[in-house]
Coordinates of C-alpha atoms in Angstrom, one line a residue:
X1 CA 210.5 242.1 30.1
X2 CA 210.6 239.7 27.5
X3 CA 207.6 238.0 26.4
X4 CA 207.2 234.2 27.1
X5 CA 207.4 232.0 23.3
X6 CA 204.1 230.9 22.4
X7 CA 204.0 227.5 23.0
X8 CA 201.5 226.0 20.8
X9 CA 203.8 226.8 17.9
X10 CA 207.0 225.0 19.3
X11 CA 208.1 222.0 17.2
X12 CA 207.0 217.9 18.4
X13 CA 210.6 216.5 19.4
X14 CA 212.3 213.8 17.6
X15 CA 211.4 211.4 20.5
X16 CA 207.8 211.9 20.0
X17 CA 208.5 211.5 16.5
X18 CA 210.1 208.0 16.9
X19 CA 207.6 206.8 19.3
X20 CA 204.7 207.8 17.7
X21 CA 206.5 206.4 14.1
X22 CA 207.0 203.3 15.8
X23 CA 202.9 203.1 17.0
X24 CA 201.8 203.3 13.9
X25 CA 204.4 200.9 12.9
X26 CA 202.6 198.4 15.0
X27 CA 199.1 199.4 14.5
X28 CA 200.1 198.6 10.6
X29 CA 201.4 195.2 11.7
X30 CA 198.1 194.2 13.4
X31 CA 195.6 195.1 10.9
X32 CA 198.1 194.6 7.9
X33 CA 199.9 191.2 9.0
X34 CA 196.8 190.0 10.8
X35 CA 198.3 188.3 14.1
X36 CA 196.2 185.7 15.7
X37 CA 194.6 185.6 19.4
X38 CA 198.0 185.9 20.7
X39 CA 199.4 187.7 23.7
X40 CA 201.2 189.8 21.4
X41 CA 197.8 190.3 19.7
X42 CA 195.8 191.6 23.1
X43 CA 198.5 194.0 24.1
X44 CA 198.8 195.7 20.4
X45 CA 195.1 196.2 20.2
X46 CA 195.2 197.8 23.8
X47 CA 197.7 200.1 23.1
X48 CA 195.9 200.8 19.4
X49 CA 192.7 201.3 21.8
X50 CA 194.8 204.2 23.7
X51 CA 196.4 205.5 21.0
X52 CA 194.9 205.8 17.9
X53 CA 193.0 209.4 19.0
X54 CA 196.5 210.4 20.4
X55 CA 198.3 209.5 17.4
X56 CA 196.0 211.9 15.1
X57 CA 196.5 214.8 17.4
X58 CA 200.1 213.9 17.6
X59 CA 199.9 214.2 13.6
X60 CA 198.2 217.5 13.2
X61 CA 200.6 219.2 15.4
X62 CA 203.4 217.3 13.7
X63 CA 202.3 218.4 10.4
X64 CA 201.5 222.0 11.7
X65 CA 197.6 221.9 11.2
X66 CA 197.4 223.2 14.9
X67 CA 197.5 227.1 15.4
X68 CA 196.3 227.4 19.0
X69 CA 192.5 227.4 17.8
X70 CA 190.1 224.1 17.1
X71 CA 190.1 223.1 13.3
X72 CA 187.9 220.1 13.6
X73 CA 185.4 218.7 15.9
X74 CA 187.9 216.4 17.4
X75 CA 189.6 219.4 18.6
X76 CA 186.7 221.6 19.9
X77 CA 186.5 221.3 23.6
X78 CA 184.1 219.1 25.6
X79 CA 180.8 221.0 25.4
X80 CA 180.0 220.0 29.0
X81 CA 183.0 222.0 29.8
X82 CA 183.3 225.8 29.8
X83 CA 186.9 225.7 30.2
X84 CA 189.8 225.5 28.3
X85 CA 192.3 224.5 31.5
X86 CA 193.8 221.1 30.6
X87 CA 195.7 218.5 32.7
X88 CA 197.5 215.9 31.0
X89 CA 198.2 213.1 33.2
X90 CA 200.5 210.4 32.0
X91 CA 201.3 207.4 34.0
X92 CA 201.0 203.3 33.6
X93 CA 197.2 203.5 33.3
X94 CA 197.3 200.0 31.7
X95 CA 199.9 198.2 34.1
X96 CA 199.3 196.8 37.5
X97 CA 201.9 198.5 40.3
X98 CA 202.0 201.0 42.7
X99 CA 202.0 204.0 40.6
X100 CA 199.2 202.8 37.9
X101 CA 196.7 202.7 41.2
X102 CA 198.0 206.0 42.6
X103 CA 197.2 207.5 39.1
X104 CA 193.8 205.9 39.0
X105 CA 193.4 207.2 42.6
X106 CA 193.9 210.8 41.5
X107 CA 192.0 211.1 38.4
X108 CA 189.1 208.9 39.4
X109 CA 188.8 211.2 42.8
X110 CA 189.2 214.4 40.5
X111 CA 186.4 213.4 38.0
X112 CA 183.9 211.7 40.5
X113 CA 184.2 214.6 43.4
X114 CA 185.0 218.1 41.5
X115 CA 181.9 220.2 41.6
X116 CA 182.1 222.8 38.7
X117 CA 186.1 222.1 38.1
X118 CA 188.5 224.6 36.7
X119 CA 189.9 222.8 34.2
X120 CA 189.4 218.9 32.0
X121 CA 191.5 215.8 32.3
X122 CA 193.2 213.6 29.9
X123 CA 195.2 211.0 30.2
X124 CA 198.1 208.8 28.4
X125 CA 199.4 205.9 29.2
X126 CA 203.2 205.9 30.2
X127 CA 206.1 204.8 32.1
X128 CA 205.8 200.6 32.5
X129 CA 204.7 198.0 30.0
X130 CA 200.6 197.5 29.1
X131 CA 199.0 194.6 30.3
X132 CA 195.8 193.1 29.1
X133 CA 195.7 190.5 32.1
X134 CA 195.2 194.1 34.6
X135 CA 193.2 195.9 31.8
X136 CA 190.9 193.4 31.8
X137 CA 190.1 193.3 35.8
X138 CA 189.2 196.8 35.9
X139 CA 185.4 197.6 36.2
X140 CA 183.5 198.2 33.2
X141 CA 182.9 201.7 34.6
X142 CA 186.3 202.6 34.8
X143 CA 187.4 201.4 31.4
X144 CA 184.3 203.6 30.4
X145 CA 185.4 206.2 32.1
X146 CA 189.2 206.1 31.0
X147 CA 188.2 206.1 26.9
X148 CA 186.2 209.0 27.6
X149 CA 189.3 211.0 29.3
X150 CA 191.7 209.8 26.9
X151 CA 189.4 211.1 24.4
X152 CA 189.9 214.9 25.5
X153 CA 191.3 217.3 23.6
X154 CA 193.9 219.8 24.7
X155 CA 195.8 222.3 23.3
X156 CA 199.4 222.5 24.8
X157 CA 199.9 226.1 25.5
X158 CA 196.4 225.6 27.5
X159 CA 197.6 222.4 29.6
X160 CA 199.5 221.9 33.1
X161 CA 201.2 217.9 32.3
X162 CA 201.6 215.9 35.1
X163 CA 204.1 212.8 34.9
X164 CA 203.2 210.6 37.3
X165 CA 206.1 207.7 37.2
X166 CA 209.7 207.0 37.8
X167 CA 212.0 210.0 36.9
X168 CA 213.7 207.4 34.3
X169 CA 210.4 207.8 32.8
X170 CA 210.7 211.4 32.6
X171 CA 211.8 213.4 29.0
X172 CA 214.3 212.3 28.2
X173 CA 213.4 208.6 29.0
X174 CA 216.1 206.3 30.0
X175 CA 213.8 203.5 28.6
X176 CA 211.3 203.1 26.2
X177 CA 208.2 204.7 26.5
X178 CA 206.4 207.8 25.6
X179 CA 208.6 210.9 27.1
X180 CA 206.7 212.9 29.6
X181 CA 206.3 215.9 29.1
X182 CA 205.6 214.5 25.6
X183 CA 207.8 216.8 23.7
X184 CA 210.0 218.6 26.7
X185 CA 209.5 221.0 29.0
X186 CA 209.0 224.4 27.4
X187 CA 205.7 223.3 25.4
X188 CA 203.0 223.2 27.8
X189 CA 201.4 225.5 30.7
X190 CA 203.7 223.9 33.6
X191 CA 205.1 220.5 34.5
X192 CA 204.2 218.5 37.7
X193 CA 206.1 215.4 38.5
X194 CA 204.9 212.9 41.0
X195 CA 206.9 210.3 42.2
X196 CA 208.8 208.5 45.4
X197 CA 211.5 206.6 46.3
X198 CA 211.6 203.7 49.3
X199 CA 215.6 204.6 50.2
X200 CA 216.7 207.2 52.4
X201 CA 217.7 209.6 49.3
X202 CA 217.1 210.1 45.6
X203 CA 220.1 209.6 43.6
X204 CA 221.9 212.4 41.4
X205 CA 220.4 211.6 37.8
X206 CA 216.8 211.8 39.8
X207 CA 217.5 215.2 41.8
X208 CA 218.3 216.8 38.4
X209 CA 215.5 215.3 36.5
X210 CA 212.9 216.6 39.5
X211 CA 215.0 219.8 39.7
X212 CA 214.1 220.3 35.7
X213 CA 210.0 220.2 36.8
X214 CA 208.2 223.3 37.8
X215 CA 206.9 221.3 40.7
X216 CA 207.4 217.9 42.3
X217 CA 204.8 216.1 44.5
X218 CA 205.3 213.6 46.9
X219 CA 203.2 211.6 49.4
X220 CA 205.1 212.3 52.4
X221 CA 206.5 213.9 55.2
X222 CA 209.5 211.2 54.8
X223 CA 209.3 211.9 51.1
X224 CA 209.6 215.8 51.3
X225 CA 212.7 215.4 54.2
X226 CA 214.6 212.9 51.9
X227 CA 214.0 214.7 48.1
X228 CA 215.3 218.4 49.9
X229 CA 217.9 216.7 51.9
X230 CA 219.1 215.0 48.5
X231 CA 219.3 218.3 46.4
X232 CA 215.8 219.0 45.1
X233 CA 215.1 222.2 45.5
X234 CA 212.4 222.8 48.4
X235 CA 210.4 225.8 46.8
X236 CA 209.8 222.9 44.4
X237 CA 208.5 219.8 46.8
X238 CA 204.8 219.5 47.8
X239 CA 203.7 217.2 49.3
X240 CA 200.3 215.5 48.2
X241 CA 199.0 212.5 49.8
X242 CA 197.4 209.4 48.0
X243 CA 193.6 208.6 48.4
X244 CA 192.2 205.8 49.0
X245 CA 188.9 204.3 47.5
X246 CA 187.1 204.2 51.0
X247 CA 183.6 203.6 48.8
X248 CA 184.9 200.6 47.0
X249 CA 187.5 199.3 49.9
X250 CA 184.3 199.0 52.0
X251 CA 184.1 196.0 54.3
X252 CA 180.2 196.0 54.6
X253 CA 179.8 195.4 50.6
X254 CA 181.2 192.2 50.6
X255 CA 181.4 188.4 51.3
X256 CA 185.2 186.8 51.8
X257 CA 186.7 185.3 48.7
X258 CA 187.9 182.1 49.2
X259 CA 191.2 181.7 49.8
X260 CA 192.0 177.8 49.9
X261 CA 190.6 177.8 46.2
X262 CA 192.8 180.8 45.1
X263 CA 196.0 179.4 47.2
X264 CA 198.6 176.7 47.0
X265 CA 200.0 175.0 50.1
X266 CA 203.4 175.5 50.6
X267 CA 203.8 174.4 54.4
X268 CA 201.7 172.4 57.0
X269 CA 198.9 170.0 56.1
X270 CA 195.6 172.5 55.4
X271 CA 193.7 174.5 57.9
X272 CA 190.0 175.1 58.9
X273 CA 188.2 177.7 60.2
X274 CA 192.0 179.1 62.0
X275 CA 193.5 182.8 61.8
X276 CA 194.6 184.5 58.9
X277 CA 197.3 186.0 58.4
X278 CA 197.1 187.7 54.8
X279 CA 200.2 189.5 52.7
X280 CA 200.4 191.5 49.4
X281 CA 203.7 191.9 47.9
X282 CA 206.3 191.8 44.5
X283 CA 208.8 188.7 45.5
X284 CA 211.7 191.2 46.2
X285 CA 213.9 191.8 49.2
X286 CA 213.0 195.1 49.7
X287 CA 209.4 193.6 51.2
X288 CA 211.2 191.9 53.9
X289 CA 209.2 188.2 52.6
X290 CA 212.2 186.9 54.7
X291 CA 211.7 188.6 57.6
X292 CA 207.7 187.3 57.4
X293 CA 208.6 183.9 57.0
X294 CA 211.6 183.7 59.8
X295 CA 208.9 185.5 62.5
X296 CA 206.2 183.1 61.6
X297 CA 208.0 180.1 61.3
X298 CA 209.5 181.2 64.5
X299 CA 206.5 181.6 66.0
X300 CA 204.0 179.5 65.4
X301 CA 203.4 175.9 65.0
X302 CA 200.5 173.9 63.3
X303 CA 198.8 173.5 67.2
X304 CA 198.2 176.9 66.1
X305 CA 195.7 176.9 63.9
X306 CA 196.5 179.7 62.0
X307 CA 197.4 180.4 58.2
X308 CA 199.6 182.8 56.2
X309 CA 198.5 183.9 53.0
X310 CA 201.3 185.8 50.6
X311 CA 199.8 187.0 47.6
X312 CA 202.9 187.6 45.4
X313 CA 203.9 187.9 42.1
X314 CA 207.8 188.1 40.2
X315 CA 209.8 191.2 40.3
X316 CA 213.1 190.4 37.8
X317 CA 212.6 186.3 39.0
X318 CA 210.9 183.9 38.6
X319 CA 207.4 182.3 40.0
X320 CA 207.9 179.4 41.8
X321 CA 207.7 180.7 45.1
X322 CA 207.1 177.7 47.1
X323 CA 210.1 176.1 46.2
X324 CA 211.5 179.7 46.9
X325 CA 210.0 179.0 50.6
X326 CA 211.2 175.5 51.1
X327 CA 214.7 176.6 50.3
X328 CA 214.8 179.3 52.2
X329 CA 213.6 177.5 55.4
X330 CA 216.0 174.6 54.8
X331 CA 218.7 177.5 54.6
X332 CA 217.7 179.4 57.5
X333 CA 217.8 175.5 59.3
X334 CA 214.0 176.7 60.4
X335 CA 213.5 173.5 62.2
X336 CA 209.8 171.8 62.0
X337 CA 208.2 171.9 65.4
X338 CA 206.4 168.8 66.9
X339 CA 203.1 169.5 65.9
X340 CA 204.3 170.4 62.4
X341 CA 204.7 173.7 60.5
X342 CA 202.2 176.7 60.7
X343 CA 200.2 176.9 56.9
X344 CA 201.8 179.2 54.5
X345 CA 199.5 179.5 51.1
X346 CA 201.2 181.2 48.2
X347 CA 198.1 183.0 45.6
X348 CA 200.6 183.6 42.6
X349 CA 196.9 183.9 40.3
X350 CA 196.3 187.5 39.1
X351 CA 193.4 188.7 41.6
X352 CA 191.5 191.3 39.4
X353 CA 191.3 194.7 41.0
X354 CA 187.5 194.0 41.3
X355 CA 187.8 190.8 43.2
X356 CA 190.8 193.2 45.7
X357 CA 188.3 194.3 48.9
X358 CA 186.8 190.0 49.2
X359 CA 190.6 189.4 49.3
X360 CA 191.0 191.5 52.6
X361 CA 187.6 190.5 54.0
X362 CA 188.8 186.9 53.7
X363 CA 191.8 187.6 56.4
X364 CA 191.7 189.2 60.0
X365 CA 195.2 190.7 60.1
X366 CA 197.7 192.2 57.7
X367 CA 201.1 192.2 57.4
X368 CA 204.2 193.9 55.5
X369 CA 207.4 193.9 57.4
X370 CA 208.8 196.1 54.7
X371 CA 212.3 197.8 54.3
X372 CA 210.7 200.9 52.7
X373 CA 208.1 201.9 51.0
X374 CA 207.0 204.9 48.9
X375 CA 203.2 205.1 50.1
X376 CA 202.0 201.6 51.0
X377 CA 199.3 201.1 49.0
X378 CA 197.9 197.3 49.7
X379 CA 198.5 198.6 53.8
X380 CA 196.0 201.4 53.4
X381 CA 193.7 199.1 51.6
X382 CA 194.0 196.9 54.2
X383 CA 193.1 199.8 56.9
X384 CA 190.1 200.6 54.9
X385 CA 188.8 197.2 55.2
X386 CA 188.9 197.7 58.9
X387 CA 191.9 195.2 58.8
X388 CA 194.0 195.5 61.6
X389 CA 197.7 195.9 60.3
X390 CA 201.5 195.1 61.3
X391 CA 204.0 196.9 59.2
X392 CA 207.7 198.8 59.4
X393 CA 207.5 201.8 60.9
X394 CA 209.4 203.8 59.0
X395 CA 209.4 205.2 54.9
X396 CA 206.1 205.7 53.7
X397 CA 203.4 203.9 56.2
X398 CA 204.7 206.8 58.5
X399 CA 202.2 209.2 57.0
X400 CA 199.4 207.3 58.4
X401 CA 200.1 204.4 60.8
X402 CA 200.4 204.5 65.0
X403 CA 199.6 202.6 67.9
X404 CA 196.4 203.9 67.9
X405 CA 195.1 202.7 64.8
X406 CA 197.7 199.8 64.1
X407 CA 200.6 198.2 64.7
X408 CA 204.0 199.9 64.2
X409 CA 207.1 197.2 63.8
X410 CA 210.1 198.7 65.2
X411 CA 213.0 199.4 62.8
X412 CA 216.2 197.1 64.3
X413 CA 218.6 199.3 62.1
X414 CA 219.6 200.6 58.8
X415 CA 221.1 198.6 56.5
X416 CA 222.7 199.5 53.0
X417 CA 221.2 198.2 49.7
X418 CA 223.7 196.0 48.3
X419 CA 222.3 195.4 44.5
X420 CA 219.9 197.0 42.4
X421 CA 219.7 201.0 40.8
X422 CA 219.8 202.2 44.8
X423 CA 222.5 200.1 45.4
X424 CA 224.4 202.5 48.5
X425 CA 221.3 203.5 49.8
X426 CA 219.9 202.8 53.4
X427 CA 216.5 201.0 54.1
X428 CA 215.1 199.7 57.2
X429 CA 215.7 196.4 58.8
X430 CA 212.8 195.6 60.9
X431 CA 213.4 193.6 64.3
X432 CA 212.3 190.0 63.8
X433 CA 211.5 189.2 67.7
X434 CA 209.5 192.6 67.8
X435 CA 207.3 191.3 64.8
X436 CA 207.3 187.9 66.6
X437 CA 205.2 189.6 69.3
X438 CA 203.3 192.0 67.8
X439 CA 201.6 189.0 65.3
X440 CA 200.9 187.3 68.5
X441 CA 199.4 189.9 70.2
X442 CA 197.2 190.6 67.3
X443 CA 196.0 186.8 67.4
X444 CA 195.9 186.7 71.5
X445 CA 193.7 189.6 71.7
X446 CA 191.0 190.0 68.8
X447 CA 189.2 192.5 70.5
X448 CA 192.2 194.7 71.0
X449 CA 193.0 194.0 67.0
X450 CA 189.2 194.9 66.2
X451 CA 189.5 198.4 67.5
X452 CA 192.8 199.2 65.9
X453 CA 191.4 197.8 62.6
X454 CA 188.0 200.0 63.0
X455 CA 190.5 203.3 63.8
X456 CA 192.2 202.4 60.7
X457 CA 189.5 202.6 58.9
X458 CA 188.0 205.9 60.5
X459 CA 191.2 207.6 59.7
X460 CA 191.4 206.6 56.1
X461 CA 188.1 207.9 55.6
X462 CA 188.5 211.5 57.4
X463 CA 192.1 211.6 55.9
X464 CA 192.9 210.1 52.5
X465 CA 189.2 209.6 51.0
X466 CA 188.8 210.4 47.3
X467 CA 186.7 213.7 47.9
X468 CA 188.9 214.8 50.6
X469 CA 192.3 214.3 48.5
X470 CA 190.4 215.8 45.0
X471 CA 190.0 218.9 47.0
X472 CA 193.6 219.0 47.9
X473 CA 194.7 218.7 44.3
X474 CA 192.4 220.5 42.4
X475 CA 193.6 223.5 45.1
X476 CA 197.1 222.8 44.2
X477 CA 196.6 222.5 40.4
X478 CA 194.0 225.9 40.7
X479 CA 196.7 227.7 41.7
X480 CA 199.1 227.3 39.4
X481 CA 196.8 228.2 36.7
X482 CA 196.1 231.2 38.6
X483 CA 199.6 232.0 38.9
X484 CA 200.2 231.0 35.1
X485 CA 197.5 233.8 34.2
X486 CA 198.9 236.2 35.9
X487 CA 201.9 236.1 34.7

């Protein structure tokens, strides 16, 4: 049997080369050119703040200094660590999105709940752009906390690489950004991808870009179905559910933010003291905003008393959402009733991730008549603030929503995606009357609503809490050191 090539000597990639040329390119810029306060400014030194370790182990493998064994302290392992098991996790640590709180999900639950763990974790960020805005909101624990993992020192040969992103993110990128695995597939231990799609398939390019991992991990039931049923091989799929911060999502620990001061009227003439209805969404079509607005506008009047709050922010458009809202209800002839509109508040302000769980505590329902989802994650946040929640059942929200502990929207039909890189695909079209009712019911009956809400949060903790999900992965991850060994 031929023996396996010794990775730790294999070549960095021309890609690496070119993006790691083009850091230090820009690192030169800021201390050499000396760029003021700027934008521009803040994300350079953020990136130079994740990079500059990465880019001088990038160099002495480059440069060959790197035989398999430490040459200098910064290469020694983590002398609180006995072993030399790695995991590389790349993913947009340093944008806001769906996939840079999953990341943060997983690596937080792994460092904070592992007893004695088999192996150390470091991380790169990867896959989307950096923002300051998002970098700044996070906790001064976790930015603590995210130095000191990026700090860690692996050897390749040593190190199982998980790319948690888009598979256009995936070596070779279709996009700029740091390839993952960072110089291809045959240089480390074994290559994990973790990823989802919101359609009812995964298109060609992806199914052979999953099909080149050693494994791919999805959140899923829905997920697993869809990726085999596409042409990713099965031995490959696992599926690995997302946690959810039940500690800091907590609904005991804090006091509502306020929402009038944070929000900007859009329709009726202010509220006080009425029922909130609260929203978290990109302004895109695939988060059924339409459907929202034509159900509550439908429904409700301003004898109502009773608010909706859509915190939203621009996906490939731009921000003025309420003049987005007033056109659409002129085009939809939404006719005002007598006693005037229901409120709708837009919050287009970045909430920091901090300020997230007062957000939630400020409403008493949530809402998301999506068209598909990959995991859900402002629902389950929601459900861990004890929020009872409407929402599409069907895609993601599948894994963990029912009519005992929420409110399932009924799926009118499939429709096909008519623009966009899923263009051809089929997504759900939730029934508008259905969601009519249901955000009635959840207003009528309070008490009904407070049960579901408290379920919802019961089953977050037993299910997807951070120690219950670490224990998943680190089992998962375990054993395919184990089987690496052995081999």
């Amino acid at each position: 049997m031929d023996q396996p090539p010794d990775r730790s000597k294999r070549p960095w990639k021309f890609s690496t080369i070119v993006y790691s040329s083009s850091i230090l390119f820009l690192l030169l810029s800021i201390f050499l050119l000396g760029f003021t306060n700027t934008d521009l400014y803040k994300v350079q030194s953020l990136r130079f703040t994740f990079t500059v370790n990465r880019f001088y182990s990038y160099l002495q493998f480059l440069l060959g200094f790197h035989d398999g064994t430490p040459k200098s302290k910064s290469e020694t392992l983590n002398p609180a660590s006995s072993t030399p098991h790695c995991v590389l996790w790349m993913a947009p640590f340093l944008s806001s999105g769906g996939y840079s709180s999953e990341a943060w999900s997983y690596v937080l639950s792994l460092r904070n709940h592992l007893t004695n763990p088999r192996f150390r974790i470091t991380i790169e960020h990867h896959g989307d752009l950096e923002s300051v805005e998002f970098w700044n909101g996070l906790a001064k624990e976790t930015k603590e906390v995210a130095i000191e993992m990026y700090r860690e020192q692996c050897r390749p040969n040593e190190t199982i690489v998980v790319c948690h992103s888009e598979p256009g993110a995936w070596y070779p990128p279709l996009f700029e950004t740091l390839p993952c695995p960072p110089t291809g597939y045959e240089d480390f231990l074994s290559v994990i991808g973790r990823t989802m799609f919101e359609t009812d398939r995964v298109n060609p390019e992806h199914v052979k870009r999953c099909n080149q991992m050693d494994h791919v991990w999805v959140p899923t039931d829905f997920h697993v179905s869809s990726f085999v049923q596409s042409g990713v091989d099965s031995s490959k799929v696992v599926k690995i559910v997302q946690p959810v911060d039940v500690g800091f999502f907590d609904p005991s620990k804090y006091k509502p933010l306020d929402l009038m001061a944070v929000g900007d009227l859009v329709l009726g003439s202010g509220m006080k003291n009425g029922f909130v209805f609260l929203s978290v969404f990109k302004w895109e079509q695939r988060k059924g905003w339409d459907v929202l607005l034509k159900a509550y506008l439908s429904e409700f009047s301003g004898e109502d008393n009773v608010a909706l709050f859509l915190l939203t922010n621009a996906y490939h458009s731009d921000s003025d959402f309420g003049n987005k809202i007033l056109d659409f209800v002129e085009e939809m002839n939404i006719e005002e009733p007598r006693n005037g509109y229901p409120f709708v508040y837009v919050i287009d302000k970045h909430i920091a991730q901090v300020d997230l769980p007062r957000l939630y505590k400020a409403a008493d329902a949530f809402v998301l008549p999506t068209r598909g989802e990959g995991w859900g994650r402002p629902i389950v946040e929601a459900m861990a603030m004890s929020l009872p929640v409407i929402t599409t059942n069907w895609s993601g929200p599948t894994e963990y929503l029912t009519e005992r502990n929420g409110y399932p929207l009924v799926v009118e039909e499939m429709s096909e995606v008519k623009e966009g890189p899923f263009e051809g695909h089929q997504w759900a079209e939730p029934s508008v009357d259905k969601l009519r009712v249901l955000m009635r019911r959840v207003m009528s009956n309070p008490d009904e609503a407070k049960v579901k809400g408290k379920r919802g949060r019961d089953d977050m903790v037993k299910n997807f809490a951070p120690e219950v999900v670490a224990k998943v992965v680190a089992d998962q991850i375990a054993r395919i050191f184990d089987e690496k060994i052995r081999t």
